[in-house]
Each structure stands twice: as C-alpha cells, then as structure tokens.
CSV table of C-alpha atoms and ligand atoms in Angstrom, one decimal:
chain,number,residue,atom,x,y,z
Y,1459,MET,CA,-8.2,-28.6,-14.9
Y,1460,SER,CA,-11.4,-28.6,-12.8
Y,1461,ASN,CA,-12.3,-25.4,-11.2
Y,1462,ALA,CA,-15.2,-26.8,-9.1
Y,1463,LYS,CA,-13.6,-25.6,-5.9
Y,1464,ASN,CA,-13.0,-22.1,-7.4
Y,1465,ARG,CA,-16.6,-21.2,-7.9
Y,1466,ALA,CA,-17.7,-19.8,-4.6
Y,1467,PRO,CA,-20.1,-16.8,-4.9
Y,1468,ILE,CA,-18.7,-13.4,-5.4
Y,1469,LYS,CA,-19.9,-11.1,-2.6
Y,1470,LYS,CA,-17.0,-8.7,-2.3
Y,1471,ILE,CA,-15.5,-6.1,-4.5
Y,1472,VAL,CA,-12.3,-4.0,-4.4
Y,1473,PHE,CA,-12.3,-0.6,-5.9
Y,1474,PRO,CA,-8.7,0.8,-6.3
Y,1475,VAL,CA,-9.3,4.5,-6.0
Y,1476,GLY,CA,-5.9,5.7,-4.7
Y,1477,GLY,CA,-4.6,7.0,-8.1
Y,1478,MET,CA,-3.4,10.6,-8.4
Y,1479,GLY,CA,-5.4,11.4,-11.6
Y,1480,THR,CA,-2.6,13.5,-13.1
Y,1481,SER,CA,-4.1,13.5,-16.6
Y,1482,PHE,CA,-6.8,15.8,-15.2
Y,1483,LEU,CA,-4.8,18.4,-13.3
Y,1484,PRO,CA,-5.6,20.9,-12.0
Y,1485,ALA,CA,-9.1,19.4,-11.7
Y,1486,THR,CA,-7.8,16.6,-9.5
Y,1487,LYS,CA,-5.9,18.9,-7.2
Y,1488,ALA,CA,-8.7,19.0,-4.6
Y,1489,VAL,CA,-11.3,16.6,-6.0
Y,1490,PRO,CA,-10.6,12.9,-6.4
Y,1491,LYS,CA,-10.9,11.8,-10.1
Y,1492,GLU,CA,-13.4,9.1,-9.0
Y,1493,MET,CA,-15.8,11.9,-7.8
Y,1494,PHE,CA,-15.9,13.6,-11.3
Y,1495,PRO,CA,-19.5,13.5,-12.5
Y,1496,VAL,CA,-20.6,11.7,-15.6
Y,1497,VAL,CA,-23.9,13.6,-16.1
Y,1498,ASP,CA,-25.1,13.7,-12.5
Y,1499,ARG,CA,-23.3,10.8,-10.7
Y,1500,PRO,CA,-19.7,10.4,-9.8
Y,1501,LEU,CA,-17.6,7.8,-11.7
Y,1502,ILE,CA,-17.3,5.7,-8.5
Y,1503,HIS,CA,-21.1,5.6,-8.2
Y,1504,TYR,CA,-21.4,3.9,-11.6
Y,1505,ALA,CA,-18.9,1.3,-10.5
Y,1506,PHE,CA,-20.8,0.8,-7.3
Y,1507,GLU,CA,-24.1,0.3,-9.1
Y,1508,GLU,CA,-22.5,-2.1,-11.6
Y,1509,ALA,CA,-21.2,-4.1,-8.6
Y,1510,ARG,CA,-24.5,-4.1,-6.8
Y,1511,GLU,CA,-26.3,-5.3,-10.0
Y,1512,ALA,CA,-23.8,-8.2,-10.1
Y,1513,GLY,CA,-24.9,-9.3,-6.6
Y,1514,ILE,CA,-22.0,-7.8,-4.7
Y,1515,GLU,CA,-22.7,-7.1,-1.0
Y,1516,GLN,CA,-19.5,-5.7,0.4
Y,1517,PHE,CA,-17.6,-2.8,-1.1
Y,1518,ILE,CA,-13.9,-2.3,-0.3
Y,1519,PHE,CA,-12.3,1.0,-1.4
Y,1520,VAL,CA,-8.5,1.2,-1.5
Y,1521,THR,CA,-8.0,4.9,-1.1
Y,1522,ALA,CA,-5.2,7.4,-0.4
Y,1523,ARG,CA,-4.6,10.8,1.1
Y,1524,GLY,CA,-7.1,13.4,-0.1
Y,1525,LYS,CA,-9.8,11.0,-1.1
Y,1526,HIS,CA,-12.3,11.4,1.7
Y,1527,ALA,CA,-14.9,12.8,-0.6
Y,1528,ILE,CA,-15.3,9.2,-1.7
Y,1529,GLU,CA,-16.0,8.1,1.9
Y,1530,ASP,CA,-18.5,10.9,2.4
Y,1531,HIS,CA,-20.3,9.9,-0.8
Y,1532,PHE,CA,-21.0,6.5,0.7
Y,1533,ASP,CA,-22.3,7.8,4.0
Y,1534,HIS,CA,-25.3,9.7,5.2
Y,1535,ALA,CA,-25.3,13.5,4.8
Y,1536,ALA,CA,-27.4,14.2,7.8
Y,1537,GLU,CA,-27.9,18.0,7.3
Y,1538,LEU,CA,-28.7,17.7,3.6
Y,1539,GLU,CA,-31.1,14.8,4.3
Y,1540,ASN,CA,-32.9,16.6,7.1
Y,1541,ASN,CA,-33.4,19.6,4.9
Y,1542,LEU,CA,-34.7,17.6,2.0
Y,1543,ALA,CA,-37.0,15.6,4.4
Y,1544,LYS,CA,-38.4,18.9,5.8
Y,1545,LYS,CA,-39.2,20.1,2.3
Y,1546,ASN,CA,-40.7,16.7,1.4
Y,1547,LYS,CA,-38.3,16.3,-1.5
Y,1548,LYS,CA,-38.6,12.6,-1.6
Y,1549,GLU,CA,-37.0,12.0,-5.0
Y,1550,GLU,CA,-34.0,14.1,-4.1
Y,1551,LEU,CA,-33.7,12.3,-0.8
Y,1552,GLU,CA,-33.8,8.9,-2.6
Y,1553,ARG,CA,-31.0,10.1,-4.9
Y,1554,THR,CA,-28.9,11.3,-2.0
Y,1555,SER,CA,-29.0,8.2,0.2
Y,1556,GLY,CA,-31.7,5.7,-0.9
Y,1557,TRP,CA,-29.0,3.6,-2.4
Y,1558,LEU,CA,-26.5,3.5,0.4
Y,1559,PRO,CA,-24.9,0.2,1.3
Y,1560,LYS,CA,-25.9,-1.3,4.7
Y,1561,PRO,CA,-23.8,0.1,7.7
Y,1562,GLY,CA,-20.6,-1.9,7.8
Y,1563,ASN,CA,-20.8,-3.0,4.2
Y,1564,SER,CA,-18.5,-0.3,2.8
Y,1565,MET,CA,-14.9,-0.5,3.9
Y,1566,PHE,CA,-12.0,1.8,3.4
Y,1567,VAL,CA,-8.3,1.0,3.5
Y,1568,ARG,CA,-5.4,3.3,2.5
Y,1569,GLN,CA,-2.8,2.2,0.1
Y,1570,GLN,CA,-0.2,4.5,1.7
Y,1571,GLU,CA,2.2,4.4,-1.3
Y,1572,PRO,CA,1.4,4.5,-5.0
Y,1573,MET,CA,3.1,1.2,-5.9
Y,1574,GLY,CA,0.8,-0.1,-8.6
Y,1575,LEU,CA,-2.5,-1.9,-9.1
Y,1576,GLY,CA,-1.2,-5.2,-7.8
Y,1577,HIS,CA,-0.1,-3.4,-4.6
Y,1578,ALA,CA,-3.5,-1.6,-4.3
Y,1579,VAL,CA,-5.4,-4.9,-4.6
Y,1580,TRP,CA,-3.1,-6.6,-2.1
Y,1581,THR,CA,-3.7,-3.8,0.4
Y,1582,ALA,CA,-7.3,-5.1,0.6
Y,1583,ARG,CA,-6.3,-8.7,1.4
Y,1584,HIS,CA,-7.4,-8.7,5.1
Y,1585,LEU,CA,-10.8,-7.3,4.2
Y,1586,VAL,CA,-11.3,-9.8,1.3
Y,1587,GLY,CA,-10.1,-12.8,3.3
Y,1588,ASN,CA,-10.0,-16.3,1.7
Y,1589,GLU,CA,-12.8,-15.9,-0.9
Y,1590,PRO,CA,-13.0,-15.0,-4.5
Y,1591,PHE,CA,-13.7,-11.3,-5.2
Y,1592,ALA,CA,-14.3,-8.8,-8.0
Y,1593,VAL,CA,-12.3,-5.7,-8.9
Y,1594,ILE,CA,-13.6,-2.8,-10.9
Y,1595,LEU,CA,-11.4,0.1,-12.0
Y,1596,PRO,CA,-13.9,3.0,-12.0
Y,1597,ASP,CA,-12.0,4.8,-14.8
Y,1598,ASP,CA,-13.1,2.1,-17.2
Y,1599,MET,CA,-16.8,2.7,-17.8
Y,1600,VAL,CA,-18.8,0.0,-19.7
Y,1601,HIS,CA,-22.1,1.3,-21.1
Y,1602,ALA,CA,-24.2,-1.8,-21.4
Y,1603,LYS,CA,-27.7,-3.1,-21.1
Y,1604,THR,CA,-26.6,-5.7,-18.6
Y,1605,GLY,CA,-23.7,-4.5,-16.4
Y,1606,CYS,CA,-20.3,-5.8,-17.4
Y,1607,LEU,CA,-19.6,-7.4,-14.0
Y,1608,LYS,CA,-23.0,-9.1,-14.0
Y,1609,GLN,CA,-22.2,-10.6,-17.4
Y,1610,MET,CA,-18.9,-11.8,-16.0
Y,1611,VAL,CA,-20.4,-13.3,-12.8
Y,1612,GLU,CA,-22.8,-15.3,-15.0
Y,1613,ALA,CA,-19.8,-16.6,-17.0
Y,1614,TYR,CA,-18.0,-17.3,-13.7
Y,1615,ASN,CA,-20.9,-19.3,-12.3
Y,1616,GLU,CA,-20.4,-21.7,-15.3
Y,1617,THR,CA,-16.6,-21.7,-15.4
Y,1618,GLY,CA,-15.2,-20.7,-12.1
Y,1619,GLY,CA,-11.5,-19.6,-11.7
Y,1620,ASN,CA,-10.3,-16.2,-12.7
Y,1621,ILE,CA,-12.2,-14.1,-15.2
Y,1622,LEU,CA,-11.0,-10.9,-16.8
Y,1623,GLY,CA,-13.1,-8.4,-18.9
Y,1624,VAL,CA,-11.3,-8.1,-22.2
Y,1625,MET,CA,-11.7,-6.5,-25.6
Y,1626,ASN,CA,-9.5,-6.1,-28.7
Y,1627,VAL,CA,-7.6,-2.9,-29.0
Y,1628,PRO,CA,-5.6,-1.5,-32.0
Y,1629,ARG,CA,-2.1,-3.1,-32.0
Y,1630,GLU,CA,-0.5,0.3,-31.5
Y,1631,LYS,CA,-2.3,0.7,-28.2
Y,1632,THR,CA,-1.1,-2.6,-26.5
Y,1633,SER,CA,1.4,-0.7,-24.4
Y,1634,SER,CA,-1.4,0.8,-22.3
Y,1635,TYR,CA,-2.9,-2.5,-21.3
Y,1636,GLY,CA,-2.5,-6.0,-19.8
Y,1637,ILE,CA,-2.5,-8.3,-22.9
Y,1638,LEU,CA,-3.6,-11.9,-23.0
Y,1639,ASP,CA,-1.5,-14.6,-24.6
Y,1640,ILE,CA,-3.9,-17.0,-26.2
Y,1641,ASP,CA,-3.7,-20.2,-28.3
Y,1642,ALA,CA,-3.3,-19.5,-32.0
Y,1643,GLY,CA,-6.3,-21.7,-32.7
Y,1644,THR,CA,-8.6,-19.7,-30.4
Y,1645,ASP,CA,-11.8,-18.6,-32.0
Y,1646,GLY,CA,-11.4,-14.9,-32.6
Y,1647,ASN,CA,-15.0,-14.3,-31.6
Y,1648,ALA,CA,-15.4,-16.7,-28.7
Y,1649,LYS,CA,-16.9,-15.0,-25.6
Y,1650,LEU,CA,-14.7,-16.9,-23.2
Y,1651,VAL,CA,-11.0,-17.2,-24.1
Y,1652,LYS,CA,-8.5,-19.3,-22.0
Y,1653,ALA,CA,-5.3,-17.4,-21.3
Y,1654,LYS,CA,-1.9,-19.3,-21.4
Y,1655,GLY,CA,0.0,-16.2,-20.4
Y,1656,MET,CA,-0.3,-12.5,-19.9
Y,1657,VAL,CA,1.9,-9.4,-20.3
Y,1658,GLU,CA,1.5,-6.0,-18.8
Y,1659,LYS,CA,1.9,-3.1,-21.3
Y,1660,PRO,CA,3.9,-4.8,-24.0
Y,1661,ALA,CA,5.2,-2.8,-27.0
Y,1662,PRO,CA,3.0,-3.5,-30.1
Y,1663,GLU,CA,5.7,-5.6,-31.8
Y,1664,LYS,CA,6.1,-7.8,-28.7
Y,1665,ALA,CA,2.4,-8.1,-27.7
Y,1666,PRO,CA,1.2,-11.8,-27.8
Y,1667,SER,CA,-2.2,-10.6,-29.1
Y,1668,THR,CA,-4.4,-7.5,-29.0
Y,1669,LEU,CA,-6.8,-8.9,-26.5
Y,1670,SER,CA,-6.6,-6.4,-23.6
Y,1671,ILE,CA,-7.8,-6.4,-20.1
Y,1672,ILE,CA,-10.4,-3.7,-19.3
Y,1673,GLY,CA,-10.8,-2.8,-15.7
Y,1674,ARG,CA,-13.0,-5.8,-14.6
Y,1675,TYR,CA,-11.7,-8.8,-12.8
Y,1676,ILE,CA,-13.0,-11.8,-10.9
Y,1677,LEU,CA,-10.1,-13.2,-8.9
Y,1678,GLN,CA,-9.4,-16.2,-6.7
Y,1679,PRO,CA,-7.8,-15.3,-3.3
Y,1680,GLU,CA,-4.7,-17.2,-4.2
Y,1681,VAL,CA,-3.6,-14.0,-6.0
Y,1682,PHE,CA,-2.8,-12.5,-2.5
Y,1683,LYS,CA,-0.3,-15.1,-1.7
Y,1684,ILE,CA,1.5,-14.4,-5.0
Y,1685,LEU,CA,1.3,-10.6,-4.4
Y,1686,ASP,CA,2.8,-11.1,-0.9
Y,1687,THR,CA,6.3,-11.5,-2.4
Y,1688,GLN,CA,5.9,-10.1,-5.9
Y,1689,GLY,CA,8.4,-7.5,-7.0
Y,1690,PRO,CA,7.9,-4.6,-9.4
Y,1691,GLY,CA,7.1,-5.2,-13.1
Y,1692,ALA,CA,6.3,-2.9,-16.0
Y,1693,GLY,CA,6.8,0.8,-15.1
Y,1694,GLY,CA,8.5,-0.2,-11.8
Y,1695,GLU,CA,5.1,-1.0,-10.3
Y,1696,ILE,CA,3.7,-4.1,-8.7
Y,1697,GLN,CA,1.4,-5.3,-11.4
Y,1698,LEU,CA,-1.8,-7.2,-10.9
Y,1699,THR,CA,-1.4,-8.7,-14.4
Y,1700,ASP,CA,1.9,-10.4,-13.3
Y,1701,ALA,CA,0.2,-11.9,-10.3
Y,1702,ILE,CA,-2.8,-13.2,-12.2
Y,1703,CYS,CA,-0.3,-14.7,-14.8
Y,1704,GLN,CA,1.3,-16.7,-12.0
Y,1705,MET,CA,-1.9,-18.5,-11.3
Y,1706,ILE,CA,-2.1,-19.9,-14.8
Y,1707,GLY,CA,-1.5,-23.7,-14.6
Y,1708,ASN,CA,-3.0,-23.9,-11.1
Y,1709,ILE,CA,-6.2,-22.0,-11.6
Y,1710,ASP,CA,-7.7,-21.2,-14.9
Y,1711,VAL,CA,-7.7,-17.6,-16.2
Y,1712,HIS,CA,-10.2,-16.7,-18.8
Y,1713,GLY,CA,-10.7,-13.5,-20.8
Y,1714,PHE,CA,-14.4,-12.6,-21.2
Y,1715,ARG,CA,-15.5,-10.5,-24.1
Y,1716,PHE,CA,-18.3,-8.4,-22.6
Y,1717,GLU,CA,-21.1,-6.8,-24.4
Y,1718,GLY,CA,-21.2,-3.0,-24.2
Y,1719,THR,CA,-19.1,0.1,-25.1
Y,1720,ARG,CA,-16.1,0.9,-23.0
Y,1721,TYR,CA,-15.1,4.5,-22.2
Y,1722,ASP,CA,-11.6,5.2,-20.9
Y,1723,CYS,CA,-12.4,7.8,-18.4
Y,1724,GLY,CA,-8.8,7.8,-17.3
Y,1725,GLY,CA,-8.2,10.2,-20.3
Y,1726,LEU,CA,-9.8,13.4,-21.3
Y,1727,VAL,CA,-11.4,12.3,-24.6
Y,1728,GLY,CA,-12.9,9.1,-23.1
Y,1729,PHE,CA,-14.3,11.0,-20.1
Y,1730,VAL,CA,-16.0,13.7,-22.2
Y,1731,ALA,CA,-17.3,11.1,-24.6
Y,1732,ALA,CA,-18.8,9.1,-21.7
Y,1733,ASN,CA,-20.6,12.2,-20.5
Y,1734,VAL,CA,-22.1,12.7,-24.0
Y,1735,ALA,CA,-23.0,9.0,-24.3
Y,1736,TYR,CA,-24.6,8.8,-20.9
Y,1737,ALA,CA,-26.5,12.1,-21.4
Y,1738,LEU,CA,-27.9,11.0,-24.7
Y,1739,ASP,CA,-29.0,7.7,-23.1
Y,1740,ARG,CA,-31.1,9.6,-20.5
Y,1741,LYS,CA,-34.7,9.8,-21.6
Y,1742,ASP,CA,-35.4,13.0,-19.7
Y,1743,ILE,CA,-32.7,15.0,-21.5
Y,1744,HIS,CA,-32.0,13.0,-24.7
Y,1745,ASP,CA,-33.9,15.4,-27.1
Y,1746,LYS,CA,-32.5,18.6,-25.7
Y,1747,MET,CA,-29.0,17.1,-25.5
Y,1748,LYS,CA,-29.1,16.0,-29.1
Y,1749,GLU,CA,-30.2,19.5,-30.3
Y,1750,GLU,CA,-27.6,21.1,-28.2
Y,1751,LEU,CA,-24.8,18.8,-29.4
Y,1752,GLU,CA,-25.7,19.4,-33.0
Y,1753,ALA,CA,-25.7,23.2,-32.5
Y,1754,VAL,CA,-22.4,23.1,-30.7
Y,1755,TYR,CA,-20.8,21.0,-33.4
Y,1756,GLN,CA,-22.0,23.3,-36.2
Y,1757,ARG,CA,-20.7,26.4,-34.3
Y,1758,SER,CA,-17.3,24.8,-33.7
Y,1759,GLU,CA,-17.0,23.8,-37.4
Y,1760,GLN,CA,-17.8,27.4,-38.5
Y,1761,LEU,CA,-15.3,28.8,-36.0
Y,1762,ARG,CA,-12.6,26.4,-37.3
Y,1763,LYS,CA,-13.3,27.4,-40.9
Y,1764,SER,CA,-13.2,31.2,-40.1
Y,1765,ALA,CA,-10.1,30.8,-38.0
K,88,LIG,C1,-4.5,-1.1,-15.6
K,88,LIG,C2,-3.9,-2.5,-15.6
K,88,LIG,C3,-3.9,-3.0,-17.1
K,88,LIG,C4,-5.3,-2.9,-17.7
K,88,LIG,C5,-5.8,-1.4,-17.6
K,88,LIG,C6,-7.2,-1.2,-18.0
K,88,LIG,O1,-3.5,-0.2,-16.2
K,88,LIG,O2,-2.6,-2.6,-15.1
K,88,LIG,O3,-3.5,-4.4,-17.1
K,88,LIG,O4,-5.3,-3.3,-19.0
K,88,LIG,O5,-5.7,-1.0,-16.2
K,88,LIG,O6,-7.6,0.1,-18.0
K,88,LIG,P1,-3.5,1.4,-15.9
K,88,LIG,O7,-4.6,1.9,-16.9
K,88,LIG,O8,-3.9,1.6,-14.5
K,88,LIG,O9,-2.2,1.8,-16.3
C-alpha cells in the first residue's frame, strides 16, 4: 500500500502528562511525576528537548488537575529572571528560559478523567487537527546520541504512515506493553518491521511476539476518528494500541527499532537508574559521580554483609 499521502511533515507533538504517578507516592502527592528531576532537568524537559531536536514546533500537553507545575515550567518566571538578569547570571538565565517555545506554541488541555492513553491522545484532537503528529510518553526516557524521535522522523520521511518506537522485552514482561504481531519471516534485526496486528498488554503465553512499544509514536490523524467511538480495552481503559491496530490495512504501521538505551522512569528502579546514567554522561560531574558511586556501592555491600 502506498503511503505517499501519509508523509506530511511532523510539526506537532502530544505529551500525555495526566497520569497520577501512583508508583511514586507520596512524592507525587503535590509534585507531578513529570516534574521529577533526572540530574537537573525534569523528565518532561527531556521529552521536550527530544521533540525539538526532531523538528517539532508545537507542543501539546494533555494534563490533569494538580499538574500546573508543568505549565509553569514552560512559561517565563519573571521574578526569577529579573533577579538573575540583575546579577548578570547569564548562564543561569539561559537555563531558566533560553529554551522556551515561542508564545502560542505550547498548548495545554485537560483530560478531565483518567480513561487511558487512547483517551488522553484523543483529548488533543482539536489542537492537532488533520495532520500527522508525534507522541512521547515522558516516562520512557531513551538515552541516545541522536534522539529517538529524530531517528523515527528520519524513518518516517522514507516510509510515511504510522511509526512506533519498539524494542524486544523478555517474554515474561509482555503484559506491561503494547506488543506487535509481525510476520514469522520478519528479519529479527530489521530496523523497520511492518505490523500485521497489535495487542495491548497480552499475557506472556498469548503475546504474538516480544516486540514492545516504547513511548514513542508517529501517528496519522485518522487515529482520532477511530478513537471517537472506541470502547475500553485492556485494564478497562481506552487504549491507543487498539486504535492504531484498527488502522492496519488502510495505513501502514511500522515498528522502528531505535538506537539507544531506554529507561522506564514510570518505575522506581528505572527512574533511579536514569539518574545515574545521565549523571555519568555529564562531563562536568562524571569523575566525581563515578568515585561517589563506587564508594556508595562498597559501603552498601559492607553493610549488607555485616547485617
Ligand atoms: C503505555 C502503552 C503501551 C506501551 C507503554 C510503553 O502503557 O499503553 O502500549 O507499551 O506505554 O511504556 P502504560 O505504561 O501507560 O501502562
């Protein structure tokens, strides 16, 4: 099937940031999970930078009650900026607001009810309009030389259609992911894999493969029409995976094996690991960080032995 008409440039992104972040309670009681820092930037900031690197110009946040810290992050902080300017702290000023999107290029819409990822994305339909768009789930960090979404946009420019960031997970983990159904003959290492079906969170014995969707999507606007009438799926939620699956046959859906390391910041271990990885990656603190980590590890091993 030709996707020539499904290759319009990707200028808009949807960030679903309405989640309750229950894995991190009580930390998420008053602070949105997306504002948790990895080293010195909030999770959502990494997603924003990755989107910008991929050529995205308009940023749509699907938020919920109690999430205004995210809005404030993407706005000027006049008092802080005035104080920094007075003290001629140029570098700090740059870090505070040098990166802000142009006025009018960040948009916020509330999901109102936590009805699932498909519902969250559908909530952004009027702001996206009739053009293809990207989605990043900020919980899924991809540490890579070239941002994951940029890699996907490059693949999209060749292939068009819908493209999902994917990676293989251990079979016992399939019930945490959207899983692609692919042809048996598909090259196990191919970068781009055509999907013939998809299932949200299948039990390991029922999973059609172990190729899992990581929180990166390039989607055609037809997905909104499907979501208009879609009922609940796995976990009683309106699933994005189910809507994308409905497009197969009309518009191609490809899985794209990105280069980079994914950290699942929706869970405690992944989030702490991301902090360690990103800190070690920073030239200014790498050596001290390594020393500190080695010492911490030694101490904790000793404590465990003496316990
Ligand atoms: C969501 C999607 C799932 C995807 C996952 C990636 O699930 O529904 O298809 O594989 O993100 O992190 P969630 O983690 O929100 O349950």
